[in-house]
Amino acid sequence: MAHGGAGSLLTALAAGLPQVLVPRLPDHVRHAARIAETGAGAVLPAPVEDPAAIRDRLAEVLAEPAYRDAAGRLRGEMLAQPSPAAVVPEIERVVARSASGPVQPVSIRR
């Protein structure tokens, strides 16, 4: 249960946890929509006037395995991304090469 800010959202995804989001700001609304699109969570539009709506949505997300499965898939995608330690040396090489002409696309491997 969170507001849909990047820190909260990514921390939950890194743990493979489904989410119930009540977004309040424009970026939260976009983040929450993406989570809902992937099936890794549900969204309640703010403000939520009835606490029972929160309870019911939480019960739904906890009871339905598809939410946890989708959150687990996103966790796997996050873990498959290269680490900053792997990316920075490649960025340094691209910057160094750019001084001598057009930059060519590169593929960063884990």
PDB file of N, CA and C in Angstrom:
ATOM      1  N   MET A   1       0.856  -1.157   0.000  1.00  0.00           N
ATOM      2  CA  MET A   1       0.000   0.000   0.000  1.00  0.00           C
ATOM      3  C   MET A   1       0.904   1.221   0.000  1.00  0.00           C
ATOM      4  N   ALA A   2       0.784   2.029  -1.039  1.00  0.00           N
ATOM      5  CA  ALA A   2       1.647   3.202  -1.141  1.00  0.00           C
ATOM      6  C   ALA A   2       0.984   4.251  -2.035  1.00  0.00           C
ATOM      7  N   HIS A   3       1.678   5.355  -2.208  1.00  0.00           N
ATOM      8  CA  HIS A   3       1.180   6.476  -3.006  1.00  0.00           C
ATOM      9  C   HIS A   3       1.608   6.405  -4.464  1.00  0.00           C
ATOM     10  N   GLY A   4       2.541   5.539  -4.800  1.00  0.00           N
ATOM     11  CA  GLY A   4       2.973   5.412  -6.189  1.00  0.00           C
ATOM     12  C   GLY A   4       4.201   6.213  -6.538  1.00  0.00           C
ATOM     13  N   GLY A   5       4.898   6.727  -5.538  1.00  0.00           N
ATOM     14  CA  GLY A   5       6.158   7.409  -5.799  1.00  0.00           C
ATOM     15  C   GLY A   5       7.212   6.399  -6.245  1.00  0.00           C
ATOM     16  N   ALA A   6       8.197   6.865  -6.965  1.00  0.00           N
ATOM     17  CA  ALA A   6       9.200   5.968  -7.548  1.00  0.00           C
ATOM     18  C   ALA A   6       9.933   5.137  -6.499  1.00  0.00           C
ATOM     19  N   GLY A   7      10.331   5.734  -5.396  1.00  0.00           N
ATOM     20  CA  GLY A   7      11.086   4.999  -4.384  1.00  0.00           C
ATOM     21  C   GLY A   7      10.292   3.846  -3.792  1.00  0.00           C
ATOM     22  N   SER A   8       9.068   4.126  -3.381  1.00  0.00           N
ATOM     23  CA  SER A   8       8.215   3.087  -2.798  1.00  0.00           C
ATOM     24  C   SER A   8       7.903   2.006  -3.817  1.00  0.00           C
ATOM     25  N   LEU A   9       7.554   2.441  -5.008  1.00  0.00           N
ATOM     26  CA  LEU A   9       7.162   1.514  -6.062  1.00  0.00           C
ATOM     27  C   LEU A   9       8.317   0.587  -6.441  1.00  0.00           C
ATOM     28  N   LEU A  10       9.493   1.143  -6.662  1.00  0.00           N
ATOM     29  CA  LEU A  10      10.642   0.327  -7.077  1.00  0.00           C
ATOM     30  C   LEU A  10      11.141  -0.567  -5.951  1.00  0.00           C
ATOM     31  N   THR A  11      11.054  -0.108  -4.716  1.00  0.00           N
ATOM     32  CA  THR A  11      11.456  -0.949  -3.588  1.00  0.00           C
ATOM     33  C   THR A  11      10.560  -2.179  -3.499  1.00  0.00           C
ATOM     34  N   ALA A  12       9.265  -1.985  -3.640  1.00  0.00           N
ATOM     35  CA  ALA A  12       8.332  -3.121  -3.607  1.00  0.00           C
ATOM     36  C   ALA A  12       8.582  -4.055  -4.788  1.00  0.00           C
ATOM     37  N   LEU A  13       8.807  -3.505  -5.968  1.00  0.00           N
ATOM     38  CA  LEU A  13       9.065  -4.351  -7.137  1.00  0.00           C
ATOM     39  C   LEU A  13      10.363  -5.132  -6.991  1.00  0.00           C
ATOM     40  N   ALA A  14      11.384  -4.511  -6.421  1.00  0.00           N
ATOM     41  CA  ALA A  14      12.655  -5.205  -6.218  1.00  0.00           C
ATOM     42  C   ALA A  14      12.481  -6.426  -5.319  1.00  0.00           C
ATOM     43  N   ALA A  15      11.469  -6.388  -4.453  1.00  0.00           N
ATOM     44  CA  ALA A  15      11.167  -7.526  -3.586  1.00  0.00           C
ATOM     45  C   ALA A  15      10.130  -8.453  -4.215  1.00  0.00           C
ATOM     46  N   GLY A  16       9.625  -8.103  -5.407  1.00  0.00           N
ATOM     47  CA  GLY A  16       8.623  -8.926  -6.067  1.00  0.00           C
ATOM     48  C   GLY A  16       7.257  -8.854  -5.417  1.00  0.00           C
ATOM     49  N   LEU A  17       6.949  -7.722  -4.805  1.00  0.00           N
ATOM     50  CA  LEU A  17       5.687  -7.573  -4.078  1.00  0.00           C
ATOM     51  C   LEU A  17       4.644  -6.818  -4.902  1.00  0.00           C
ATOM     52  N   PRO A  18       3.429  -7.354  -4.975  1.00  0.00           N
ATOM     53  CA  PRO A  18       2.354  -6.614  -5.639  1.00  0.00           C
ATOM     54  C   PRO A  18       1.962  -5.411  -4.789  1.00  0.00           C
ATOM     55  N   GLN A  19       1.288  -4.453  -5.420  1.00  0.00           N
ATOM     56  CA  GLN A  19       1.014  -3.199  -4.738  1.00  0.00           C
ATOM     57  C   GLN A  19      -0.413  -2.735  -4.926  1.00  0.00           C
ATOM     58  N   VAL A  20      -0.912  -2.025  -3.933  1.00  0.00           N
ATOM     59  CA  VAL A  20      -2.140  -1.252  -4.043  1.00  0.00           C
ATOM     60  C   VAL A  20      -1.709   0.199  -3.919  1.00  0.00           C
ATOM     61  N   LEU A  21      -2.012   0.978  -4.934  1.00  0.00           N
ATOM     62  CA  LEU A  21      -1.518   2.354  -4.995  1.00  0.00           C
ATOM     63  C   LEU A  21      -2.669   3.350  -4.992  1.00  0.00           C
ATOM     64  N   VAL A  22      -2.471   4.432  -4.240  1.00  0.00           N
ATOM     65  CA  VAL A  22      -3.403   5.557  -4.212  1.00  0.00           C
ATOM     66  C   VAL A  22      -2.593   6.786  -4.619  1.00  0.00           C
ATOM     67  N   PRO A  23      -2.468   7.014  -5.929  1.00  0.00           N
ATOM     68  CA  PRO A  23      -1.617   8.111  -6.401  1.00  0.00           C
ATOM     69  C   PRO A  23      -2.242   9.476  -6.130  1.00  0.00           C
ATOM     70  N   ARG A  24      -1.361  10.433  -5.804  1.00  0.00           N
ATOM     71  CA  ARG A  24      -1.827  11.778  -5.489  1.00  0.00           C
ATOM     72  C   ARG A  24      -1.244  12.841  -6.424  1.00  0.00           C
ATOM     73  N   LEU A  25      -0.083  12.609  -6.978  1.00  0.00           N
ATOM     74  CA  LEU A  25       0.573  13.588  -7.850  1.00  0.00           C
ATOM     75  C   LEU A  25       0.645  13.039  -9.276  1.00  0.00           C
ATOM     76  N   PRO A  26       0.848  13.890 -10.270  1.00  0.00           N
ATOM     77  CA  PRO A  26       0.852  13.421 -11.655  1.00  0.00           C
ATOM     78  C   PRO A  26       1.841  12.285 -11.934  1.00  0.00           C
ATOM     79  N   ASP A  27       3.052  12.353 -11.385  1.00  0.00           N
ATOM     80  CA  ASP A  27       3.991  11.259 -11.646  1.00  0.00           C
ATOM     81  C   ASP A  27       3.527   9.980 -10.964  1.00  0.00           C
ATOM     82  N   HIS A  28       2.897  10.082  -9.812  1.00  0.00           N
ATOM     83  CA  HIS A  28       2.356   8.907  -9.125  1.00  0.00           C
ATOM     84  C   HIS A  28       1.262   8.257  -9.966  1.00  0.00           C
ATOM     85  N   VAL A  29       0.443   9.091 -10.598  1.00  0.00           N
ATOM     86  CA  VAL A  29      -0.643   8.569 -11.442  1.00  0.00           C
ATOM     87  C   VAL A  29      -0.062   7.760 -12.600  1.00  0.00           C
ATOM     88  N   ARG A  30       0.990   8.277 -13.226  1.00  0.00           N
ATOM     89  CA  ARG A  30       1.632   7.545 -14.338  1.00  0.00           C
ATOM     90  C   ARG A  30       2.259   6.252 -13.853  1.00  0.00           C
ATOM     91  N   HIS A  31       2.977   6.303 -12.735  1.00  0.00           N
ATOM     92  CA  HIS A  31       3.597   5.090 -12.191  1.00  0.00           C
ATOM     93  C   HIS A  31       2.530   4.048 -11.869  1.00  0.00           C
ATOM     94  N   ALA A  32       1.479   4.473 -11.206  1.00  0.00           N
ATOM     95  CA  ALA A  32       0.416   3.553 -10.802  1.00  0.00           C
ATOM     96  C   ALA A  32      -0.250   2.927 -12.023  1.00  0.00           C
ATOM     97  N   ALA A  33      -0.463   3.718 -13.057  1.00  0.00           N
ATOM     98  CA  ALA A  33      -1.076   3.182 -14.279  1.00  0.00           C
ATOM     99  C   ALA A  33      -0.207   2.090 -14.886  1.00  0.00           C
ATOM    100  N   ARG A  34       1.098   2.285 -14.888  1.00  0.00           N
ATOM    101  CA  ARG A  34       2.004   1.267 -15.447  1.00  0.00           C
ATOM    102  C   ARG A  34       1.965  -0.005 -14.607  1.00  0.00           C
ATOM    103  N   ILE A  35       1.924   0.128 -13.289  1.00  0.00           N
ATOM    104  CA  ILE A  35       1.841  -1.052 -12.426  1.00  0.00           C
ATOM    105  C   ILE A  35       0.548  -1.808 -12.712  1.00  0.00           C
ATOM    106  N   ALA A  36      -0.552  -1.086 -12.831  1.00  0.00           N
ATOM    107  CA  ALA A  36      -1.830  -1.733 -13.135  1.00  0.00           C
ATOM    108  C   ALA A  36      -1.793  -2.407 -14.504  1.00  0.00           C
ATOM    109  N   GLU A  37      -1.186  -1.747 -15.505  1.00  0.00           N
ATOM    110  CA  GLU A  37      -1.089  -2.326 -16.850  1.00  0.00           C
ATOM    111  C   GLU A  37      -0.309  -3.639 -16.856  1.00  0.00           C
ATOM    112  N   THR A  38       0.695  -3.739 -16.012  1.00  0.00           N
ATOM    113  CA  THR A  38       1.503  -4.958 -15.973  1.00  0.00           C
ATOM    114  C   THR A  38       0.842  -6.060 -15.155  1.00  0.00           C
ATOM    115  N   GLY A  39      -0.187  -5.704 -14.391  1.00  0.00           N
ATOM    116  CA  GLY A  39      -0.847  -6.684 -13.542  1.00  0.00           C
ATOM    117  C   GLY A  39      -0.187  -6.864 -12.192  1.00  0.00           C
ATOM    118  N   ALA A  40       0.815  -6.030 -11.882  1.00  0.00           N
ATOM    119  CA  ALA A  40       1.559  -6.159 -10.629  1.00  0.00           C
ATOM    120  C   ALA A  40       0.932  -5.384  -9.484  1.00  0.00           C
ATOM    121  N   GLY A  41      -0.250  -4.832  -9.703  1.00  0.00           N
ATOM    122  CA  GLY A  41      -0.902  -4.108  -8.631  1.00  0.00           C
ATOM    123  C   GLY A  41      -2.224  -3.530  -9.070  1.00  0.00           C
ATOM    124  N   ALA A  42      -2.868  -2.876  -8.130  1.00  0.00           N
ATOM    125  CA  ALA A  42      -4.164  -2.245  -8.370  1.00  0.00           C
ATOM    126  C   ALA A  42      -4.107  -0.799  -7.914  1.00  0.00           C
ATOM    127  N   VAL A  43      -4.980   0.006  -8.490  1.00  0.00           N
ATOM    128  CA  VAL A  43      -4.987   1.441  -8.209  1.00  0.00           C
ATOM    129  C   VAL A  43      -6.353   1.857  -7.677  1.00  0.00           C
ATOM    130  N   LEU A  44      -6.317   2.694  -6.657  1.00  0.00           N
ATOM    131  CA  LEU A  44      -7.519   3.351  -6.151  1.00  0.00           C
ATOM    132  C   LEU A  44      -7.335   4.848  -6.364  1.00  0.00           C
ATOM    133  N   PRO A  45      -8.237   5.494  -7.081  1.00  0.00           N
ATOM    134  CA  PRO A  45      -8.096   6.936  -7.280  1.00  0.00           C
ATOM    135  C   PRO A  45      -8.226   7.684  -5.950  1.00  0.00           C
ATOM    136  N   ALA A  46      -7.381   8.688  -5.769  1.00  0.00           N
ATOM    137  CA  ALA A  46      -7.443   9.516  -4.558  1.00  0.00           C
ATOM    138  C   ALA A  46      -8.456  10.632  -4.778  1.00  0.00           C
ATOM    139  N   PRO A  47      -9.084  11.088  -3.742  1.00  0.00           N
ATOM    140  CA  PRO A  47      -9.008  10.568  -2.379  1.00  0.00           C
ATOM    141  C   PRO A  47      -9.932   9.360  -2.210  1.00  0.00           C
ATOM    142  N   VAL A  48      -9.523   8.469  -1.343  1.00  0.00           N
ATOM    143  CA  VAL A  48     -10.346   7.305  -1.027  1.00  0.00           C
ATOM    144  C   VAL A  48     -11.196   7.682   0.180  1.00  0.00           C
ATOM    145  N   GLU A  49     -12.478   7.783  -0.051  1.00  0.00           N
ATOM    146  CA  GLU A  49     -13.402   8.227   1.003  1.00  0.00           C
ATOM    147  C   GLU A  49     -13.783   7.093   1.961  1.00  0.00           C
ATOM    148  N   ASP A  50     -13.792   5.869   1.446  1.00  0.00           N
ATOM    149  CA  ASP A  50     -14.279   4.733   2.237  1.00  0.00           C
ATOM    150  C   ASP A  50     -13.130   3.772   2.539  1.00  0.00           C
ATOM    151  N   PRO A  51     -12.738   3.642   3.801  1.00  0.00           N
ATOM    152  CA  PRO A  51     -11.662   2.717   4.148  1.00  0.00           C
ATOM    153  C   PRO A  51     -11.935   1.280   3.714  1.00  0.00           C
ATOM    154  N   ALA A  52     -13.194   0.916   3.582  1.00  0.00           N
ATOM    155  CA  ALA A  52     -13.531  -0.436   3.128  1.00  0.00           C
ATOM    156  C   ALA A  52     -13.030  -0.676   1.702  1.00  0.00           C
ATOM    157  N   ALA A  53     -12.968   0.386   0.897  1.00  0.00           N
ATOM    158  CA  ALA A  53     -12.455   0.236  -0.468  1.00  0.00           C
ATOM    159  C   ALA A  53     -10.984  -0.181  -0.445  1.00  0.00           C
ATOM    160  N   ILE A  54     -10.229   0.382   0.474  1.00  0.00           N
ATOM    161  CA  ILE A  54      -8.820   0.003   0.623  1.00  0.00           C
ATOM    162  C   ILE A  54      -8.723  -1.440   1.098  1.00  0.00           C
ATOM    163  N   ARG A  55      -9.485  -1.768   2.113  1.00  0.00           N
ATOM    164  CA  ARG A  55      -9.475  -3.141   2.641  1.00  0.00           C
ATOM    165  C   ARG A  55      -9.811  -4.146   1.542  1.00  0.00           C
ATOM    166  N   ASP A  56     -10.854  -3.863   0.767  1.00  0.00           N
ATOM    167  CA  ASP A  56     -11.292  -4.793  -0.264  1.00  0.00           C
ATOM    168  C   ASP A  56     -10.242  -4.953  -1.367  1.00  0.00           C
ATOM    169  N   ARG A  57      -9.624  -3.839  -1.760  1.00  0.00           N
ATOM    170  CA  ARG A  57      -8.608  -3.924  -2.816  1.00  0.00           C
ATOM    171  C   ARG A  57      -7.379  -4.664  -2.323  1.00  0.00           C
ATOM    172  N   LEU A  58      -6.959  -4.408  -1.072  1.00  0.00           N
ATOM    173  CA  LEU A  58      -5.839  -5.147  -0.493  1.00  0.00           C
ATOM    174  C   LEU A  58      -6.143  -6.643  -0.438  1.00  0.00           C
ATOM    175  N   ALA A  59      -7.347  -6.993  -0.017  1.00  0.00           N
ATOM    176  CA  ALA A  59      -7.738  -8.408   0.050  1.00  0.00           C
ATOM    177  C   ALA A  59      -7.680  -9.049  -1.332  1.00  0.00           C
ATOM    178  N   GLU A  60      -8.134  -8.324  -2.337  1.00  0.00           N
ATOM    179  CA  GLU A  60      -8.100  -8.823  -3.718  1.00  0.00           C
ATOM    180  C   GLU A  60      -6.664  -9.082  -4.173  1.00  0.00           C
ATOM    181  N   VAL A  61      -5.790  -8.117  -3.961  1.00  0.00           N
ATOM    182  CA  VAL A  61      -4.403  -8.239  -4.420  1.00  0.00           C
ATOM    183  C   VAL A  61      -3.676  -9.362  -3.672  1.00  0.00           C
ATOM    184  N   LEU A  62      -3.957  -9.507  -2.397  1.00  0.00           N
ATOM    185  CA  LEU A  62      -3.316 -10.572  -1.625  1.00  0.00           C
ATOM    186  C   LEU A  62      -3.855 -11.952  -1.981  1.00  0.00           C
ATOM    187  N   ALA A  63      -5.108 -12.034  -2.351  1.00  0.00           N
ATOM    188  CA  ALA A  63      -5.733 -13.333  -2.627  1.00  0.00           C
ATOM    189  C   ALA A  63      -5.475 -13.838  -4.040  1.00  0.00           C
ATOM    190  N   GLU A  64      -5.262 -12.939  -4.984  1.00  0.00           N
ATOM    191  CA  GLU A  64      -5.122 -13.318  -6.393  1.00  0.00           C
ATOM    192  C   GLU A  64      -3.651 -13.519  -6.747  1.00  0.00           C
ATOM    193  N   PRO A  65      -3.217 -14.763  -7.021  1.00  0.00           N
ATOM    194  CA  PRO A  65      -1.802 -15.033  -7.314  1.00  0.00           C
ATOM    195  C   PRO A  65      -1.255 -14.293  -8.541  1.00  0.00           C
ATOM    196  N   ALA A  66      -2.117 -13.914  -9.457  1.00  0.00           N
ATOM    197  CA  ALA A  66      -1.638 -13.241 -10.675  1.00  0.00           C
ATOM    198  C   ALA A  66      -0.910 -11.935 -10.349  1.00  0.00           C
ATOM    199  N   TYR A  67      -1.324 -11.240  -9.304  1.00  0.00           N
ATOM    200  CA  TYR A  67      -0.645  -9.998  -8.926  1.00  0.00           C
ATOM    201  C   TYR A  67       0.795 -10.282  -8.491  1.00  0.00           C
ATOM    202  N   ARG A  68       0.969 -11.290  -7.651  1.00  0.00           N
ATOM    203  CA  ARG A  68       2.315 -11.637  -7.179  1.00  0.00           C
ATOM    204  C   ARG A  68       3.160 -12.169  -8.342  1.00  0.00           C
ATOM    205  N   ASP A  69       2.554 -12.946  -9.223  1.00  0.00           N
ATOM    206  CA  ASP A  69       3.284 -13.461 -10.386  1.00  0.00           C
ATOM    207  C   ASP A  69       3.791 -12.320 -11.263  1.00  0.00           C
ATOM    208  N   ALA A  70       2.927 -11.333 -11.511  1.00  0.00           N
ATOM    209  CA  ALA A  70       3.327 -10.185 -12.339  1.00  0.00           C
ATOM    210  C   ALA A  70       4.426  -9.380 -11.653  1.00  0.00           C
ATOM    211  N   ALA A  71       4.306  -9.182 -10.347  1.00  0.00           N
ATOM    212  CA  ALA A  71       5.346  -8.450  -9.607  1.00  0.00           C
ATOM    213  C   ALA A  71       6.660  -9.229  -9.665  1.00  0.00           C
ATOM    214  N   GLY A  72       6.593 -10.532  -9.593  1.00  0.00           N
ATOM    215  CA  GLY A  72       7.795 -11.361  -9.699  1.00  0.00           C
ATOM    216  C   GLY A  72       8.446 -11.252 -11.071  1.00  0.00           C
ATOM    217  N   ARG A  73       7.631 -11.180 -12.122  1.00  0.00           N
ATOM    218  CA  ARG A  73       8.191 -10.991 -13.474  1.00  0.00           C
ATOM    219  C   ARG A  73       8.922  -9.653 -13.577  1.00  0.00           C
ATOM    220  N   LEU A  74       8.312  -8.603 -13.017  1.00  0.00           N
ATOM    221  CA  LEU A  74       8.985  -7.295 -13.052  1.00  0.00           C
ATOM    222  C   LEU A  74      10.271  -7.313 -12.241  1.00  0.00           C
ATOM    223  N   ARG A  75      10.257  -8.004 -11.124  1.00  0.00           N
ATOM    224  CA  ARG A  75      11.483  -8.146 -10.318  1.00  0.00           C
ATOM    225  C   ARG A  75      12.573  -8.805 -11.166  1.00  0.00           C
ATOM    226  N   GLY A  76      12.214  -9.861 -11.872  1.00  0.00           N
ATOM    227  CA  GLY A  76      13.178 -10.540 -12.730  1.00  0.00           C
ATOM    228  C   GLY A  76      13.738  -9.623 -13.807  1.00  0.00           C
ATOM    229  N   GLU A  77      12.868  -8.798 -14.401  1.00  0.00           N
ATOM    230  CA  GLU A  77      13.338  -7.841 -15.407  1.00  0.00           C
ATOM    231  C   GLU A  77      14.306  -6.834 -14.797  1.00  0.00           C
ATOM    232  N   MET A  78      14.000  -6.375 -13.585  1.00  0.00           N
ATOM    233  CA  MET A  78      14.890  -5.419 -12.910  1.00  0.00           C
ATOM    234  C   MET A  78      16.249  -6.056 -12.630  1.00  0.00           C
ATOM    235  N   LEU A  79      16.236  -7.291 -12.155  1.00  0.00           N
ATOM    236  CA  LEU A  79      17.492  -7.972 -11.820  1.00  0.00           C
ATOM    237  C   LEU A  79      18.325  -8.275 -13.064  1.00  0.00           C
ATOM    238  N   ALA A  80      17.671  -8.378 -14.211  1.00  0.00           N
ATOM    239  CA  ALA A  80      18.389  -8.667 -15.457  1.00  0.00           C
ATOM    240  C   ALA A  80      19.098  -7.439 -16.028  1.00  0.00           C
ATOM    241  N   GLN A  81      18.791  -6.268 -15.500  1.00  0.00           N
ATOM    242  CA  GLN A  81      19.428  -5.043 -15.993  1.00  0.00           C
ATOM    243  C   GLN A  81      20.868  -4.972 -15.490  1.00  0.00           C
ATOM    244  N   PRO A  82      21.753  -4.382 -16.286  1.00  0.00           N
ATOM    245  CA  PRO A  82      23.137  -4.244 -15.817  1.00  0.00           C
ATOM    246  C   PRO A  82      23.217  -3.292 -14.625  1.00  0.00           C
ATOM    247  N   SER A  83      24.193  -3.544 -13.793  1.00  0.00           N
ATOM    248  CA  SER A  83      24.396  -2.693 -12.617  1.00  0.00           C
ATOM    249  C   SER A  83      25.059  -1.380 -13.030  1.00  0.00           C
ATOM    250  N   PRO A  84      24.965  -0.359 -12.186  1.00  0.00           N
ATOM    251  CA  PRO A  84      25.693   0.879 -12.479  1.00  0.00           C
ATOM    252  C   PRO A  84      27.187   0.625 -12.679  1.00  0.00           C
ATOM    253  N   ALA A  85      27.746  -0.298 -11.918  1.00  0.00           N
ATOM    254  CA  ALA A  85      29.174  -0.601 -12.061  1.00  0.00           C
ATOM    255  C   ALA A  85      29.491  -1.134 -13.459  1.00  0.00           C
ATOM    256  N   ALA A  86      28.544  -1.808 -14.086  1.00  0.00           N
ATOM    257  CA  ALA A  86      28.758  -2.314 -15.445  1.00  0.00           C
ATOM    258  C   ALA A  86      28.504  -1.237 -16.490  1.00  0.00           C
ATOM    259  N   VAL A  87      27.607  -0.318 -16.197  1.00  0.00           N
ATOM    260  CA  VAL A  87      27.219   0.703 -17.167  1.00  0.00           C
ATOM    261  C   VAL A  87      28.218   1.850 -17.243  1.00  0.00           C
ATOM    262  N   VAL A  88      28.727   2.292 -16.116  1.00  0.00           N
ATOM    263  CA  VAL A  88      29.596   3.485 -16.092  1.00  0.00           C
ATOM    264  C   VAL A  88      30.826   3.321 -16.990  1.00  0.00           C
ATOM    265  N   PRO A  89      31.562   2.212 -16.951  1.00  0.00           N
ATOM    266  CA  PRO A  89      32.717   2.107 -17.849  1.00  0.00           C
ATOM    267  C   PRO A  89      32.332   2.195 -19.333  1.00  0.00           C
ATOM    268  N   GLU A  90      31.175   1.657 -19.675  1.00  0.00           N
ATOM    269  CA  GLU A  90      30.738   1.748 -21.076  1.00  0.00           C
ATOM    270  C   GLU A  90      30.385   3.180 -21.439  1.00  0.00           C
ATOM    271  N   ILE A  91      29.741   3.899 -20.538  1.00  0.00           N
ATOM    272  CA  ILE A  91      29.442   5.316 -20.789  1.00  0.00           C
ATOM    273  C   ILE A  91      30.745   6.100 -20.955  1.00  0.00           C
ATOM    274  N   GLU A  92      31.739   5.813 -20.131  1.00  0.00           N
ATOM    275  CA  GLU A  92      33.031   6.485 -20.255  1.00  0.00           C
ATOM    276  C   GLU A  92      33.664   6.213 -21.619  1.00  0.00           C
ATOM    277  N   ARG A  93      33.566   4.960 -22.090  1.00  0.00           N
ATOM    278  CA  ARG A  93      34.123   4.630 -23.417  1.00  0.00           C
ATOM    279  C   ARG A  93      33.386   5.380 -24.525  1.00  0.00           C
ATOM    280  N   VAL A  94      32.052   5.470 -24.415  1.00  0.00           N
ATOM    281  CA  VAL A  94      31.268   6.179 -25.427  1.00  0.00           C
ATOM    282  C   VAL A  94      31.647   7.650 -25.449  1.00  0.00           C
ATOM    283  N   VAL A  95      31.779   8.251 -24.273  1.00  0.00           N
ATOM    284  CA  VAL A  95      32.145   9.668 -24.206  1.00  0.00           C
ATOM    285  C   VAL A  95      33.536   9.882 -24.798  1.00  0.00           C
ATOM    286  N   ALA A  96      34.462   9.003 -24.497  1.00  0.00           N
ATOM    287  CA  ALA A  96      35.820   9.139 -25.030  1.00  0.00           C
ATOM    288  C   ALA A  96      35.825   9.015 -26.551  1.00  0.00           C
ATOM    289  N   ARG A  97      35.023   8.086 -27.077  1.00  0.00           N
ATOM    290  CA  ARG A  97      34.963   7.900 -28.533  1.00  0.00           C
ATOM    291  C   ARG A  97      34.243   9.049 -29.214  1.00  0.00           C
ATOM    292  N   SER A  98      33.304   9.698 -28.526  1.00  0.00           N
ATOM    293  CA  SER A  98      32.516  10.756 -29.165  1.00  0.00           C
ATOM    294  C   SER A  98      33.382  11.939 -29.572  1.00  0.00           C
ATOM    295  N   ALA A  99      34.506  12.108 -28.943  1.00  0.00           N
ATOM    296  CA  ALA A  99      35.403  13.209 -29.303  1.00  0.00           C
ATOM    297  C   ALA A  99      35.992  13.003 -30.688  1.00  0.00           C
ATOM    298  N   SER A 100      35.996  11.752 -31.167  1.00  0.00           N
ATOM    299  CA  SER A 100      36.621  11.472 -32.463  1.00  0.00           C
ATOM    300  C   SER A 100      35.612  11.228 -33.580  1.00  0.00           C
ATOM    301  N   GLY A 101      34.340  11.459 -33.343  1.00  0.00           N
ATOM    302  CA  GLY A 101      33.357  11.286 -34.414  1.00  0.00           C
ATOM    303  C   GLY A 101      32.018  10.824 -33.884  1.00  0.00           C
ATOM    304  N   PRO A 102      31.119  10.438 -34.816  1.00  0.00           N
ATOM    305  CA  PRO A 102      29.781  10.010 -34.408  1.00  0.00           C
ATOM    306  C   PRO A 102      29.836   8.797 -33.485  1.00  0.00           C
ATOM    307  N   VAL A 103      28.933   8.780 -32.530  1.00  0.00           N
ATOM    308  CA  VAL A 103      28.857   7.681 -31.570  1.00  0.00           C
ATOM    309  C   VAL A 103      27.981   6.576 -32.134  1.00  0.00           C
ATOM    310  N   GLN A 104      28.478   5.343 -32.052  1.00  0.00           N
ATOM    311  CA  GLN A 104      27.721   4.178 -32.503  1.00  0.00           C
ATOM    312  C   GLN A 104      27.022   3.554 -31.302  1.00  0.00           C
ATOM    313  N   PRO A 105      25.825   2.980 -31.513  1.00  0.00           N
ATOM    314  CA  PRO A 105      25.139   2.319 -30.415  1.00  0.00           C
ATOM    315  C   PRO A 105      25.962   1.149 -29.866  1.00  0.00           C
ATOM    316  N   VAL A 106      25.857   0.914 -28.581  1.00  0.00           N
ATOM    317  CA  VAL A 106      26.566  -0.206 -27.951  1.00  0.00           C
ATOM    318  C   VAL A 106      25.576  -1.050 -27.182  1.00  0.00           C
ATOM    319  N   SER A 107      25.970  -2.276 -26.953  1.00  0.00           N
ATOM    320  CA  SER A 107      25.168  -3.193 -26.143  1.00  0.00           C
ATOM    321  C   SER A 107      25.929  -3.464 -24.860  1.00  0.00           C
ATOM    322  N   ILE A 108      25.267  -3.248 -23.726  1.00  0.00           N
ATOM    323  CA  ILE A 108      25.890  -3.475 -22.436  1.00  0.00           C
ATOM    324  C   ILE A 108      25.442  -4.835 -21.942  1.00  0.00           C
ATOM    325  N   ARG A 109      26.404  -5.664 -21.639  1.00  0.00           N
ATOM    326  CA  ARG A 109      26.106  -7.020 -21.153  1.00  0.00           C
ATOM    327  C   ARG A 109      26.326  -7.054 -19.657  1.00  0.00           C
ATOM    328  N   ARG A 110      25.536  -7.871 -19.000  1.00  0.00           N
ATOM    329  CA  ARG A 110      25.685  -8.085 -17.563  1.00  0.00           C
ATOM    330  C   ARG A 110      26.925  -8.826 -17.270  1.00  0.00           C
TER     331      ARG A 110
END
